[in-house]
Short mmCIF file of C-alpha atoms (C1' of nucleotides) in Angstrom, two decimals:
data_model
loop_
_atom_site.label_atom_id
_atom_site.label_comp_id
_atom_site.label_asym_id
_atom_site.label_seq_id
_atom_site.Cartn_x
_atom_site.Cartn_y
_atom_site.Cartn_z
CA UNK A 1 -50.55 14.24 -9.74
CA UNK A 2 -47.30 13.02 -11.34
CA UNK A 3 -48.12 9.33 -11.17
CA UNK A 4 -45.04 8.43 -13.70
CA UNK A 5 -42.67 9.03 -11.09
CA UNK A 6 -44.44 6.46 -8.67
CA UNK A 7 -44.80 3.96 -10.85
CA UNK A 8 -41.97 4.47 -13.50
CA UNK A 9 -39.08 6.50 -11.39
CA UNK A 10 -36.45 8.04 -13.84
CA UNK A 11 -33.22 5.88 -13.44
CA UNK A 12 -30.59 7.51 -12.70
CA UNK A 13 -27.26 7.09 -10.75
CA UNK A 14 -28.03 9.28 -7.69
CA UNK A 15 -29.66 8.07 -5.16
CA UNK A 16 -29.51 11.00 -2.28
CA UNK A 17 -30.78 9.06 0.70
CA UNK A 18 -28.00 6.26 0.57
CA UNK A 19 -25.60 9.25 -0.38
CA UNK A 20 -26.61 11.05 2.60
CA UNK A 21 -26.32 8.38 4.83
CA UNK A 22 -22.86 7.67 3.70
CA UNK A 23 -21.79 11.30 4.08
CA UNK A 24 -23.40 11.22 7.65
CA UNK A 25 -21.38 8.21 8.83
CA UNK A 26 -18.28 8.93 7.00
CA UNK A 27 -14.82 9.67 8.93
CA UNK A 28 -12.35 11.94 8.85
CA UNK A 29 -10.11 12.75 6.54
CA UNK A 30 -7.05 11.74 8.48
CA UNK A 31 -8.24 8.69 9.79
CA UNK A 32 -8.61 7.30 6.34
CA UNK A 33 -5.02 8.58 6.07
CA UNK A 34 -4.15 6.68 8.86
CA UNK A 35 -5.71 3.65 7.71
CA UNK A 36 -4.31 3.61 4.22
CA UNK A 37 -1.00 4.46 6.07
CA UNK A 38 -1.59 1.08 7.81
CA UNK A 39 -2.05 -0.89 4.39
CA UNK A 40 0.16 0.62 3.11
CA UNK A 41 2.85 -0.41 5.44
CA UNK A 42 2.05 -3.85 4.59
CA UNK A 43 1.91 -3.13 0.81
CA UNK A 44 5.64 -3.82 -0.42
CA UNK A 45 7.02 -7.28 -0.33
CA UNK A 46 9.62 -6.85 1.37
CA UNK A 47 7.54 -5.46 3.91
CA UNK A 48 5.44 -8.30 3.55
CA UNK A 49 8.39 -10.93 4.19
CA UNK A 50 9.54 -9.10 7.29
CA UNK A 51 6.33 -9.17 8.99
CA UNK A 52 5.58 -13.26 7.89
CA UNK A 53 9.01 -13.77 9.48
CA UNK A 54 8.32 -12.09 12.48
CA UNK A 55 4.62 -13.93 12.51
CA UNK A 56 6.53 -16.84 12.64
CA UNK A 57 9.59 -16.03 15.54
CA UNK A 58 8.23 -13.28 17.19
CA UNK A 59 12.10 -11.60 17.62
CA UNK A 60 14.45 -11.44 14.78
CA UNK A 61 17.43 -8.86 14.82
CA UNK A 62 18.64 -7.11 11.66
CA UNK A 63 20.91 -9.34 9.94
CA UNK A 64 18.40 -12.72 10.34
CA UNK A 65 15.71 -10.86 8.91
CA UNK A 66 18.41 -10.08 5.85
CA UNK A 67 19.63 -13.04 5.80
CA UNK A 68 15.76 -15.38 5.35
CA UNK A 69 14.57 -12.76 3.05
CA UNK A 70 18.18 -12.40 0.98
CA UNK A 71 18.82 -8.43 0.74
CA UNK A 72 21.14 -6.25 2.79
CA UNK A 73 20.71 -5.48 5.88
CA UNK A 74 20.58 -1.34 4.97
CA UNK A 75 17.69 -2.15 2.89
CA UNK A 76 16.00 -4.28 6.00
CA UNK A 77 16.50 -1.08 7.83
CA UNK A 78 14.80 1.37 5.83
CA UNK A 79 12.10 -0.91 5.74
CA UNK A 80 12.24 -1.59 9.49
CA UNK A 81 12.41 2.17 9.71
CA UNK A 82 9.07 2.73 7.76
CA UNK A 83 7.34 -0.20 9.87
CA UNK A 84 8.46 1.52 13.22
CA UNK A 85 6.73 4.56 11.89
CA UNK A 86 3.72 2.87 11.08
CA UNK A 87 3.68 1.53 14.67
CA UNK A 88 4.06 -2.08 13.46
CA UNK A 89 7.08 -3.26 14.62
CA UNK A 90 8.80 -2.49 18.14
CA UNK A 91 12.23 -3.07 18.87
CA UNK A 92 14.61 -3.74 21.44
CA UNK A 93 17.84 -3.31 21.70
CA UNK A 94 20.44 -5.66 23.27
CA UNK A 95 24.10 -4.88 22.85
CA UNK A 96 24.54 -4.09 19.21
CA UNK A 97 21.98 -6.10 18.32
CA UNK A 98 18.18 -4.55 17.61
CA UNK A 99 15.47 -7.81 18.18
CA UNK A 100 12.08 -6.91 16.41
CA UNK A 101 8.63 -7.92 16.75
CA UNK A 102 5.27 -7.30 15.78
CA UNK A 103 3.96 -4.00 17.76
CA UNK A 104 0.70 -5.68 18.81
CA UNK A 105 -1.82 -8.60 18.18
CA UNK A 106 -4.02 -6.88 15.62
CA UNK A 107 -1.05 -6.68 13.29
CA UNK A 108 -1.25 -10.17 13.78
CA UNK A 109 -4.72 -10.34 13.48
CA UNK A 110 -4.37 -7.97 10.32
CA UNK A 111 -1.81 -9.66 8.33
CA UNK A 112 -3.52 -13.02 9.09
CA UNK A 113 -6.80 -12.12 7.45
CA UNK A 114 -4.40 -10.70 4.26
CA UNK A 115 -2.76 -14.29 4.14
CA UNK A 116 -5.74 -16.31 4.31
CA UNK A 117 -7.34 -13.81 1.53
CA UNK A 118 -4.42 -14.76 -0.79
CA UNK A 119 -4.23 -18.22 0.25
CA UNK A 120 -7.84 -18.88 -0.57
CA UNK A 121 -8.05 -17.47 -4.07
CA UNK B 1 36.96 -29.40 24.92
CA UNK B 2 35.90 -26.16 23.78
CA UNK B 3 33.96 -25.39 27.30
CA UNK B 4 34.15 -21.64 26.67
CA UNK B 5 31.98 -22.00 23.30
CA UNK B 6 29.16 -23.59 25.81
CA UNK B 7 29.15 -21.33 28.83
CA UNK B 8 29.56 -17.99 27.26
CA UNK B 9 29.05 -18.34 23.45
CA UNK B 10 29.70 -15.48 21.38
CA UNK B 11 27.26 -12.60 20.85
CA UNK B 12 26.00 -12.53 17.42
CA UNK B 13 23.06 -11.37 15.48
CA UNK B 14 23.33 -14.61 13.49
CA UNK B 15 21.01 -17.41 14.66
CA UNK B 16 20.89 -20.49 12.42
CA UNK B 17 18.13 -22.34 13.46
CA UNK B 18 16.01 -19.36 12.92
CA UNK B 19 16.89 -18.52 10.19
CA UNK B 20 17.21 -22.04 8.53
CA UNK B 21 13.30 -22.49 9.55
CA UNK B 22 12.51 -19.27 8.42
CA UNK B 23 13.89 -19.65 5.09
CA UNK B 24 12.19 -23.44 4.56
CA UNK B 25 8.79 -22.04 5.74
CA UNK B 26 9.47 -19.03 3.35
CA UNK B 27 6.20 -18.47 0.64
CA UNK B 28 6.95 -17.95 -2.97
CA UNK B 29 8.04 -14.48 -3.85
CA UNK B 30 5.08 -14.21 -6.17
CA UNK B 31 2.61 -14.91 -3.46
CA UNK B 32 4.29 -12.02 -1.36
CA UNK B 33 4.07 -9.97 -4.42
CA UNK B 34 0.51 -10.60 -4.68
CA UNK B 35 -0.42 -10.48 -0.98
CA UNK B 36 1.71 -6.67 -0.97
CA UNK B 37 -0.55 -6.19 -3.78
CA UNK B 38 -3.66 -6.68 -2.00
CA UNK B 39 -2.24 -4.45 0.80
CA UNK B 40 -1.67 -1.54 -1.81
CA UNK B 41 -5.12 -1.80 -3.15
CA UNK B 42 -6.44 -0.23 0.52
CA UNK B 43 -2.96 1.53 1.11
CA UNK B 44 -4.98 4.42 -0.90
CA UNK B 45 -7.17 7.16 1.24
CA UNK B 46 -9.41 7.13 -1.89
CA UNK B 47 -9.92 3.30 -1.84
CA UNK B 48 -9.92 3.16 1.70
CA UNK B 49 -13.02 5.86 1.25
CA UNK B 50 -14.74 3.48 -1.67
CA UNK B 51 -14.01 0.20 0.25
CA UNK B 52 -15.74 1.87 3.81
CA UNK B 53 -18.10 2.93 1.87
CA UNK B 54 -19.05 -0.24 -0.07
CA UNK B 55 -18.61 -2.00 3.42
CA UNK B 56 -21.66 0.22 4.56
CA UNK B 57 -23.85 0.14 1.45
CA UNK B 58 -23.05 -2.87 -0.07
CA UNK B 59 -23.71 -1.55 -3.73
CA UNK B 60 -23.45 1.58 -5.18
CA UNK B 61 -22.76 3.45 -8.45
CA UNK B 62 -19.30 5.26 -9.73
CA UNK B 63 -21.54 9.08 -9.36
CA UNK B 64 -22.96 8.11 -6.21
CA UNK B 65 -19.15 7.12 -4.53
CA UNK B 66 -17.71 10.43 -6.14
CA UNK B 67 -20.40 12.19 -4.69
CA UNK B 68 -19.80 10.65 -1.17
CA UNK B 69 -16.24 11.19 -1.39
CA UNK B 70 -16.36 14.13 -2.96
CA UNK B 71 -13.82 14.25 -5.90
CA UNK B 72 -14.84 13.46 -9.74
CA UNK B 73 -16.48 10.26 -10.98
CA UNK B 74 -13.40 9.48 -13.28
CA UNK B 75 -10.61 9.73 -10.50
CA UNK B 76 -13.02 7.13 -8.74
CA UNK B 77 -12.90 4.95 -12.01
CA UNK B 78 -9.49 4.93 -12.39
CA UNK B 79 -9.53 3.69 -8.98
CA UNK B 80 -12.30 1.09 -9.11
CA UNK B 81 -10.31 -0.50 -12.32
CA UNK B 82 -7.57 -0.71 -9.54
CA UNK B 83 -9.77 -2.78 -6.63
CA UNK B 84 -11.39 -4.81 -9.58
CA UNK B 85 -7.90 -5.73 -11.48
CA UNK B 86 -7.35 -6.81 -7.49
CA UNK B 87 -10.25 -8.74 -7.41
CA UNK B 88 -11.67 -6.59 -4.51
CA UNK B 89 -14.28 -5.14 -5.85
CA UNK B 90 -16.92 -6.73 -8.48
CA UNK B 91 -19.47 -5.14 -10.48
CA UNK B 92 -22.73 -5.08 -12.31
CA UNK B 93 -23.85 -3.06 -15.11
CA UNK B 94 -27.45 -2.12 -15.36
CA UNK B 95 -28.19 0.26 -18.39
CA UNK B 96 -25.66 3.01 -18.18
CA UNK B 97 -24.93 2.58 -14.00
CA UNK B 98 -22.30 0.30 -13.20
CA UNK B 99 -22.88 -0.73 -9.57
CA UNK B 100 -19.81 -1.61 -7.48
CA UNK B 101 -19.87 -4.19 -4.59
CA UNK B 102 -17.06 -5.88 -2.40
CA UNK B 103 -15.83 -9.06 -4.10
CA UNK B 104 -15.97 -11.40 -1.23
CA UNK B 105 -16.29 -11.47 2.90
CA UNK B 106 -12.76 -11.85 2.96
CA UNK B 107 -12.40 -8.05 1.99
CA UNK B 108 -15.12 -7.59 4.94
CA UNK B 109 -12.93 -8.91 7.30
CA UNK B 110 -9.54 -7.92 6.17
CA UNK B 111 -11.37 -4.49 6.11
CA UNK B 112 -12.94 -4.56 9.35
CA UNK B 113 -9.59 -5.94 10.79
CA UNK B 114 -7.69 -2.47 9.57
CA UNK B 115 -10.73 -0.14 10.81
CA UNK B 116 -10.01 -2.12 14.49
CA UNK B 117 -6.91 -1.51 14.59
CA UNK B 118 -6.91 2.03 13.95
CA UNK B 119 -9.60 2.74 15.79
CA UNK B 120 -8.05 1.05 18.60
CA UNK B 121 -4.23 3.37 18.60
"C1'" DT C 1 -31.61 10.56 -34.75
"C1'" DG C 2 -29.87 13.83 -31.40
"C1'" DA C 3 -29.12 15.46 -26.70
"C1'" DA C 4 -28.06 14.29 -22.09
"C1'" DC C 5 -25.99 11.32 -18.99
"C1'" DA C 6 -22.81 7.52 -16.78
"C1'" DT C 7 -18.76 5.52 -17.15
"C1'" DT C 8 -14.27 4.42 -19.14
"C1'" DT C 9 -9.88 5.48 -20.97
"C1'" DG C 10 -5.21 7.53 -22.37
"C1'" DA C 11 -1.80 10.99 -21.89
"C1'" DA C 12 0.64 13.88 -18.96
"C1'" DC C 13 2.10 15.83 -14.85
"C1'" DA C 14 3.87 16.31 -10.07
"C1'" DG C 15 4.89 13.78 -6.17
"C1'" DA C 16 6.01 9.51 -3.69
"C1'" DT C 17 8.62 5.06 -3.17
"C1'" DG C 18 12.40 1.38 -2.65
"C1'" DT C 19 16.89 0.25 -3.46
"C1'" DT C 20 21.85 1.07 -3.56
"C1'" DC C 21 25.98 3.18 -2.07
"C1'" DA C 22 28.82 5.45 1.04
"C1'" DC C 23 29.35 6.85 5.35
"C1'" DA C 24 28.14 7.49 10.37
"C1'" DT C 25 27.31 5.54 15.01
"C1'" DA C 26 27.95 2.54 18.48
"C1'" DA C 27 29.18 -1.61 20.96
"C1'" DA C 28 32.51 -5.72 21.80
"C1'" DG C 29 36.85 -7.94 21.94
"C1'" DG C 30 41.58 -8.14 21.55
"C1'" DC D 1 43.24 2.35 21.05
"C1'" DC D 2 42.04 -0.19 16.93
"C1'" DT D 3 39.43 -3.52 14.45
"C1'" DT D 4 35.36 -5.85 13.63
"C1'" DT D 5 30.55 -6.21 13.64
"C1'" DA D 6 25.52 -4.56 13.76
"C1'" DT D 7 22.64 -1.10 12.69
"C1'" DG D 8 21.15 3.57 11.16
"C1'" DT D 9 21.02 7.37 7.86
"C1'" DG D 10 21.17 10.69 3.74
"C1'" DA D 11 21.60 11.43 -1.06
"C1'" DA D 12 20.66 9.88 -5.55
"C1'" DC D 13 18.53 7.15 -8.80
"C1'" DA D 14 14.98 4.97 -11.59
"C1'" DT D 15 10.38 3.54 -11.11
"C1'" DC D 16 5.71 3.81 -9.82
"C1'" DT D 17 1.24 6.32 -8.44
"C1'" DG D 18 -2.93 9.30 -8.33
"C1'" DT D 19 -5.01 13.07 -10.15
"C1'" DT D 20 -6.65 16.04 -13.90
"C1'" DC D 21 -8.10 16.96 -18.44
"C1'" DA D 22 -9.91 15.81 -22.80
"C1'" DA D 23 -12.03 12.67 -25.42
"C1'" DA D 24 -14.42 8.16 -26.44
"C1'" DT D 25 -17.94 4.75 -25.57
"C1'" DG D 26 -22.33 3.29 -24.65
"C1'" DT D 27 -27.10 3.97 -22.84
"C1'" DT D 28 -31.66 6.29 -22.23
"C1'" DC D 29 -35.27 9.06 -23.65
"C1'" DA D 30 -37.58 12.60 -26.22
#
DNA sequence: TGAACATTTGAACAGATGTTCACATAAAGG
DNA sequence: CCTTTATGTGAACATCTGTTCAAATGTTCA
């Protein structure tokens, strides 16, 4: 009987139940795409500004977003365009004139959480 | 009297009010720089894969993440440095295993947050 | 001490990213 | 129609990122 092992188990780094479990419960491949997509989306400053501007008025066309955060408006529309994507931002168009806002409430939600993260450390 | 100017005013993207109370609410541009930062740490489908995983089992060791995720344990360091230079990770060194944990709830929750979201599109 | 193991690190590479610039649409007003 | 204004787009650029590979560090155990 190899009473060593009970009492003094080898240590090592692998530990195949929690390893299994993990593997059982993981998900797919693209959803952790998706979900790094997501952060990812949220993960440039100027992204950042955009979306704390529209936290705060919930429309904002083109040129008022360029004009709080101070860059041109072609660079506010790349960004817009990557955000759209990313099914962040929605848009509606009026005229000439494109007012965005935040796609839904867990962006909200999401972004939230990140600013109360940085706020509290 | 410039009656015109109040019944039909002229269309144009540019809003003052909003934008003047956009721009004094406006955070510091290194607090956006360091909340896109936090983004970026998940934007990553690796560290998206460690953080799930540390959200399930809240320790585990560099091996036992590669083997979970299935790619090599130093890809997986080079990516832990990343969440712990980000303060999102935190970890403990036992012998030769160096056990990796969440930092805080607030990564929880900003976690759990993204994971609802996706889930939810 | 020497062998095996866990983790860290640096260099190097391909691939991705964000801005700028110039130009293209597209709508409004004269 | 022509000009002005608001937004969208593509190419080009420098910069950044994530992986791999090789090697170093540090720990355990025989």
């Amino acid at each position: 009987m190899k009473r060593k092992d009970q009492i003094i188990p080898k240590i090592t780094g692998i530990e195949k139940e929690k390893v299994m479990l993990l593997k059982n419960n993981m998900k797919s491949e693209s959803f952790f795409h998706y979900l790094a997509e997501t952060f990812k989306a949220m993960s440039d400053p100027t992204r950042a500004k955009i979306i704390y501007s529209l936290c705060l008025e919930n429309e904002l066309c083109v040129q008022d977003i360029a004009a709080v955060i101070g860059t041109s408006s072609s660079a506010i529309s790349h960004q817009l365009r990557t955000l759209r994507n990313m099914k962040l931002v929605k848009y509606n168009k009026v005229g000439k004139l494109a007012f965005y806002s935040l796609d839904d409430i867990h962006i909200n939600n999401l972004f939230a959480e990140g600013l109360r993260h940085v706020e509290e450390k």
